[in-house]
Amino acid sequence: MSSNVYQLDENTASKLIRFLSESDSNLPAGAKYRKKIEGHTVTIYNSNKFMVQGSASETLAMKLLGNAGIKVAGSSETKKNVAGKTISYDAFNCIGSDEAGSGDFFGPMTVVASYVSKKNADILKVLGVMDSKNLKDDKIIALAEQIIPIIPHSLLVLDNPKYNDRKAIGWSQVKMKAVLHNQAITNVLKKIDGAPLDYIVIDQFAVQGVYENYALTAIPESEKTRFETKGESKSIAIAASSIIARYAFVKYYDQIIRETGIHITKGAGPKVDLEAAKIIERKGIAYLDSITKKDFKNREKALGIVNKKK
């Protein structure tokens, strides 16, 4: 039996527990969650270590983390890749892909792949393209509108009704992402039509074997494909894709705010529960479902808030 352990912070561990089914009542010493899932033992300790034990522990761990919208480093394959070779991607012609919205109750999931040549990498750096997690929305919008005309890219939007339909037939977030990333990359390859390409770099949300299993179609240019944790900081092509993906997500978010007249918070925290409850009261549960990811616990909590007022 193999085991995989990931060190999470308090907020991330709490987020994962919210997404998992109810814990067993008989917990081992030092644990705050334990459950048998798909024949594996899943444990989260008070130290916020997340451990999966079983025959396919790494695959299940990445699946559970992906379903919860959590990205972590630390799988055995990730360590091997990092230890084996560090690539300065910005010195090469690359396609990079990333997504936005997977951890947000409100709004769609957006996935972007972008082609950045060595020449355009220098231009993007001058414009200030960087890890979008460090950028506020107004900067994201300004940057995206500058780079969209410059770089060949493909933006795919999985809106909430389609997301919810796929969840209803058993798709995990990891599968959705794999399918969308693969399609976006394929679209960009068609757009660049034989332009020089050294690497395809995917911001890693699952190990390569899991990605290949879920993608439905073969990985294009697989010999050139690399998976990188914290990819935005390693490849400007991923950083550019992240900015465009977040730009599209912010635009959809702003549209929801205009439609509802309610300021909504990104993420899936307690404020989101209250905002969702207000939307149910004003527009009904069917409308809420049309603008949210129904599998998130926020839906159940918002309904609880509304029912308490009756």
Coordinates of C-alpha atoms in Angstrom, one line a residue:
M1 CA 0.0 0.0 0.0
S2 CA 1.4 3.4 -1.0
S3 CA 0.7 6.7 0.7
N4 CA 1.0 10.4 -0.3
V5 CA 1.2 13.3 2.1
Y6 CA 0.7 17.0 1.4
Q7 CA 1.2 19.8 3.8
L8 CA -1.7 22.3 3.6
D9 CA -2.3 25.5 5.4
E10 CA -5.3 26.0 7.7
N11 CA -7.6 27.6 5.2
T12 CA -6.8 25.1 2.5
A13 CA -7.3 22.1 4.9
S14 CA -10.7 23.6 5.9
K15 CA -11.7 24.1 2.3
L16 CA -10.8 20.4 1.5
I17 CA -12.8 19.2 4.5
R18 CA -15.8 21.2 3.3
F19 CA -15.7 19.5 -0.1
L20 CA -15.3 16.0 1.2
S21 CA -18.1 13.8 2.6
E22 CA -18.8 13.7 6.3
S23 CA -15.9 12.3 8.4
D24 CA -16.0 9.1 10.3
S25 CA -16.7 9.6 14.0
N26 CA -13.8 7.4 15.3
L27 CA -10.8 9.6 14.6
P28 CA -7.2 8.5 15.3
A29 CA -5.1 10.7 17.6
G30 CA -4.1 13.9 16.1
A31 CA -6.6 13.8 13.2
K32 CA -9.6 16.0 12.5
Y33 CA -10.9 14.1 9.4
R34 CA -10.8 10.5 8.3
K35 CA -12.9 8.7 5.7
K36 CA -12.7 5.7 3.4
I37 CA -13.0 7.0 -0.2
E38 CA -12.8 4.8 -3.2
G39 CA -11.1 2.1 -1.2
H40 CA -8.4 4.5 0.2
T41 CA -8.0 5.9 3.6
V42 CA -8.1 9.7 3.6
T43 CA -6.9 11.6 6.7
I44 CA -6.4 15.2 7.5
Y45 CA -4.4 15.9 10.7
N46 CA -4.5 18.8 13.1
S47 CA -1.2 19.8 11.7
N48 CA -3.1 20.2 8.3
K49 CA -1.2 17.4 6.7
F50 CA -3.4 15.6 4.1
M51 CA -2.6 11.9 3.7
V52 CA -4.1 9.4 1.2
Q53 CA -3.3 5.7 1.7
G54 CA -4.1 3.0 -0.8
S55 CA -3.0 1.4 -4.1
A56 CA -3.5 4.5 -6.2
S57 CA -3.0 7.1 -3.5
E58 CA -1.4 9.8 -5.7
T59 CA -4.1 9.6 -8.3
L60 CA -6.9 9.9 -5.7
A61 CA -5.1 12.7 -3.8
M62 CA -4.8 14.8 -7.0
K63 CA -8.4 14.0 -7.9
L64 CA -9.7 15.1 -4.5
L65 CA -7.6 18.2 -4.5
G66 CA -8.6 19.1 -8.0
N67 CA -12.3 18.6 -7.2
A68 CA -11.8 21.1 -4.4
G69 CA -10.0 23.6 -6.6
I70 CA -6.8 23.2 -4.7
K71 CA -3.3 23.3 -6.3
V72 CA -0.4 21.9 -4.4
A73 CA 3.1 20.7 -5.1
G74 CA 4.5 17.6 -3.5
S75 CA 3.6 14.5 -5.5
S76 CA 6.4 12.1 -6.2
E77 CA 6.1 12.8 -9.9
T78 CA 6.3 16.5 -9.4
K79 CA 9.4 16.2 -7.2
K80 CA 11.1 14.0 -9.8
N81 CA 10.4 16.5 -12.6
V82 CA 11.7 19.4 -10.6
A83 CA 14.8 17.6 -9.5
G84 CA 15.5 16.3 -13.0
K85 CA 15.6 19.5 -14.9
T86 CA 14.8 23.2 -14.5
I87 CA 13.8 24.8 -17.8
S88 CA 14.0 28.6 -18.5
Y89 CA 10.8 28.5 -20.6
D90 CA 11.0 32.2 -21.4
A91 CA 14.1 31.6 -23.6
F92 CA 12.0 29.4 -25.8
N93 CA 8.9 29.5 -28.0
C94 CA 6.1 28.2 -25.8
I95 CA 2.4 27.5 -25.5
G96 CA 1.2 27.9 -21.9
S97 CA -2.2 27.1 -20.4
D98 CA -4.0 28.0 -17.2
E99 CA -7.5 28.5 -15.8
A100 CA -9.5 30.7 -13.5
G101 CA -12.8 30.3 -11.5
S102 CA -12.4 26.7 -10.4
G103 CA -12.4 27.6 -6.7
D104 CA -15.2 30.2 -7.0
F105 CA -18.8 29.4 -6.2
F106 CA -20.1 32.2 -8.5
G107 CA -19.2 32.4 -12.2
P108 CA -17.8 30.1 -14.8
M109 CA -14.6 28.2 -15.3
T110 CA -12.3 29.8 -17.9
V111 CA -9.4 28.1 -19.5
V112 CA -6.8 29.8 -21.8
A113 CA -3.9 28.6 -23.8
S114 CA -1.5 31.1 -25.3
Y115 CA 1.5 31.0 -27.7
V116 CA 4.4 33.3 -26.7
S117 CA 7.4 33.4 -29.0
K118 CA 10.8 34.4 -27.6
K119 CA 10.4 37.9 -29.1
N120 CA 7.0 38.3 -27.6
A121 CA 8.2 37.1 -24.2
D122 CA 10.4 40.2 -24.0
I123 CA 7.5 42.4 -25.0
L124 CA 5.2 40.9 -22.4
K125 CA 7.8 41.4 -19.7
V126 CA 8.1 45.1 -20.6
L127 CA 4.3 45.4 -20.4
G128 CA 4.4 43.9 -16.8
V129 CA 3.0 40.4 -17.4
M130 CA 3.6 38.4 -14.2
D131 CA 2.0 36.0 -11.8
S132 CA -1.6 37.2 -11.9
K133 CA -2.2 36.1 -8.3
N134 CA -0.2 39.2 -7.3
L135 CA -2.4 41.6 -9.5
K136 CA -5.6 43.3 -8.7
D137 CA -8.6 43.1 -11.1
D138 CA -8.1 46.6 -12.6
K139 CA -4.5 45.7 -13.5
I140 CA -5.6 42.3 -14.9
I141 CA -8.1 44.1 -17.2
A142 CA -5.6 46.7 -18.4
L143 CA -2.9 44.0 -19.1
A144 CA -5.3 41.6 -20.8
E145 CA -6.6 44.2 -23.2
Q146 CA -2.9 45.0 -24.1
I147 CA -1.8 41.4 -24.7
I148 CA -4.9 39.9 -26.3
P149 CA -4.2 41.5 -29.7
I150 CA -0.5 40.5 -29.5
I151 CA -0.5 36.8 -28.8
P152 CA -2.3 33.9 -30.4
H153 CA -4.6 32.3 -27.8
S154 CA -7.7 30.3 -27.2
L155 CA -10.2 31.2 -24.5
L156 CA -12.8 28.5 -23.5
V157 CA -15.6 29.3 -21.1
L158 CA -17.4 26.5 -19.2
D159 CA -20.5 28.4 -18.1
N160 CA -22.4 27.4 -15.0
P161 CA -25.2 25.4 -16.7
K162 CA -22.6 23.3 -18.6
Y163 CA -20.5 22.9 -15.5
N164 CA -23.5 21.7 -13.5
D165 CA -24.5 19.3 -16.3
R166 CA -21.1 17.7 -16.4
K167 CA -21.0 17.4 -12.6
A168 CA -24.4 15.7 -12.8
I169 CA -23.0 13.0 -15.0
G170 CA -20.0 12.4 -12.7
W171 CA -17.3 14.6 -14.2
S172 CA -14.8 15.9 -11.6
Q173 CA -13.2 19.4 -11.9
V174 CA -10.0 17.6 -12.9
K175 CA -11.6 16.0 -15.9
M176 CA -13.2 19.3 -16.9
K177 CA -9.9 21.1 -16.7
A178 CA -8.1 18.3 -18.6
V179 CA -10.6 18.4 -21.5
L180 CA -10.6 22.2 -21.7
H181 CA -6.8 22.6 -21.4
N182 CA -6.3 20.0 -24.1
Q183 CA -8.8 21.6 -26.4
A184 CA -7.4 25.1 -25.9
I185 CA -3.9 23.9 -26.7
T186 CA -5.1 22.1 -29.8
N187 CA -6.9 25.3 -30.9
V188 CA -3.7 27.4 -30.5
L189 CA -1.6 24.8 -32.4
K190 CA -4.0 25.3 -35.3
K191 CA -3.7 29.1 -35.1
I192 CA 0.1 29.2 -35.1
D193 CA 0.2 26.8 -38.0
G194 CA 3.8 25.6 -37.9
A195 CA 5.4 28.5 -36.1
P196 CA 8.4 27.5 -34.0
L197 CA 7.4 25.7 -30.9
D198 CA 9.8 24.3 -28.2
Y199 CA 7.5 23.5 -25.3
I200 CA 3.9 23.3 -24.2
V201 CA 3.7 24.1 -20.5
I202 CA 0.6 23.3 -18.5
D203 CA 0.0 24.8 -15.0
Q204 CA -0.2 21.6 -13.2
F205 CA -3.6 20.7 -11.6
A206 CA -3.0 16.9 -11.9
V207 CA -0.1 14.6 -12.5
Q208 CA 0.5 13.7 -16.2
G209 CA -1.1 10.2 -16.0
V210 CA -4.3 11.6 -14.5
Y211 CA -4.4 14.4 -17.1
E212 CA -4.0 11.9 -19.9
N213 CA -6.7 9.7 -18.5
Y214 CA -9.2 12.5 -18.3
A215 CA -8.4 14.6 -21.4
L216 CA -10.6 12.4 -23.8
T217 CA -8.2 13.1 -26.6
A218 CA -4.5 12.5 -26.9
I219 CA -2.1 15.2 -25.7
P220 CA -1.0 17.1 -28.8
E221 CA 2.8 17.4 -29.2
S222 CA 3.2 15.2 -26.1
E223 CA 7.0 15.0 -26.4
K224 CA 7.1 18.8 -26.0
T225 CA 4.6 18.9 -23.1
R226 CA 5.6 19.7 -19.5
F227 CA 3.6 20.1 -16.3
E228 CA 4.7 22.7 -13.8
T229 CA 3.5 23.5 -10.4
K230 CA 3.3 27.3 -9.8
G231 CA 3.6 27.6 -13.5
E232 CA 2.8 31.3 -13.7
S233 CA 6.1 32.1 -12.0
K234 CA 8.1 29.8 -14.4
S235 CA 6.6 30.6 -17.8
I236 CA 5.4 33.9 -19.2
A237 CA 3.1 31.9 -21.6
I238 CA 1.3 30.5 -18.5
A239 CA 1.3 33.9 -16.9
A240 CA -0.3 35.5 -20.0
S241 CA -2.9 32.7 -20.2
S242 CA -3.7 33.2 -16.5
I243 CA -4.2 36.9 -17.0
I244 CA -6.6 36.4 -20.0
A245 CA -8.5 33.6 -18.1
R246 CA -8.9 35.8 -15.1
Y247 CA -9.9 38.8 -17.3
A248 CA -12.7 36.7 -18.8
F249 CA -13.7 35.5 -15.4
V250 CA -13.9 39.0 -14.0
K251 CA -16.0 40.2 -16.9
Y252 CA -18.5 37.4 -16.2
Y253 CA -18.4 38.3 -12.5
D254 CA -19.2 41.9 -13.2
Q255 CA -22.1 40.8 -15.3
I256 CA -23.6 38.8 -12.4
I257 CA -23.2 41.9 -10.1
R258 CA -25.1 44.0 -12.6
E259 CA -27.9 41.4 -13.0
T260 CA -28.3 40.9 -9.3
G261 CA -27.6 44.3 -7.9
I262 CA -25.6 42.5 -5.2
H263 CA -21.8 42.7 -4.7
I264 CA -20.5 39.2 -4.7
T265 CA -17.3 37.9 -3.3
K266 CA -14.9 35.7 -5.1
G267 CA -14.0 32.3 -3.6
A268 CA -16.3 30.1 -1.5
G269 CA -16.1 31.6 2.0
P270 CA -18.8 32.6 4.6
K271 CA -19.5 35.9 2.8
V272 CA -20.4 34.0 -0.3
D273 CA -23.1 32.1 1.7
L274 CA -24.8 35.3 2.7
E275 CA -24.6 36.8 -0.8
A276 CA -26.1 33.6 -2.3
A277 CA -28.9 33.7 0.3
K278 CA -29.8 37.3 -0.8
I279 CA -29.9 36.2 -4.4
I280 CA -32.2 33.3 -3.5
E281 CA -34.5 35.7 -1.8
R282 CA -34.6 38.1 -4.7
K283 CA -34.4 35.8 -7.7
G284 CA -35.0 32.3 -6.5
I285 CA -32.9 29.1 -6.4
A286 CA -33.2 28.4 -10.1
Y287 CA -31.5 31.7 -10.9
L288 CA -28.8 31.1 -8.3
D289 CA -28.1 27.7 -9.9
S290 CA -27.7 29.3 -13.3
I291 CA -24.8 31.5 -12.1
T292 CA -23.1 29.2 -9.6
K293 CA -21.4 25.8 -9.3
K294 CA -24.1 23.7 -7.6
D295 CA -21.7 21.1 -6.1
F296 CA -20.2 23.7 -3.8
K297 CA -21.3 23.6 -0.2
N298 CA -22.2 27.3 -0.4
R299 CA -25.6 26.4 -2.0
E300 CA -26.7 24.2 0.9
K301 CA -25.5 26.8 3.4
A302 CA -27.3 29.6 1.6
L303 CA -30.6 27.6 1.5
G304 CA -30.1 27.0 5.3
I305 CA -29.8 30.8 5.9
V306 CA -33.0 31.5 3.8
N307 CA -35.0 28.7 5.6
K308 CA -34.0 30.0 9.0
K309 CA -35.7 33.3 8.2
K310 CA -39.0 31.6 7.4

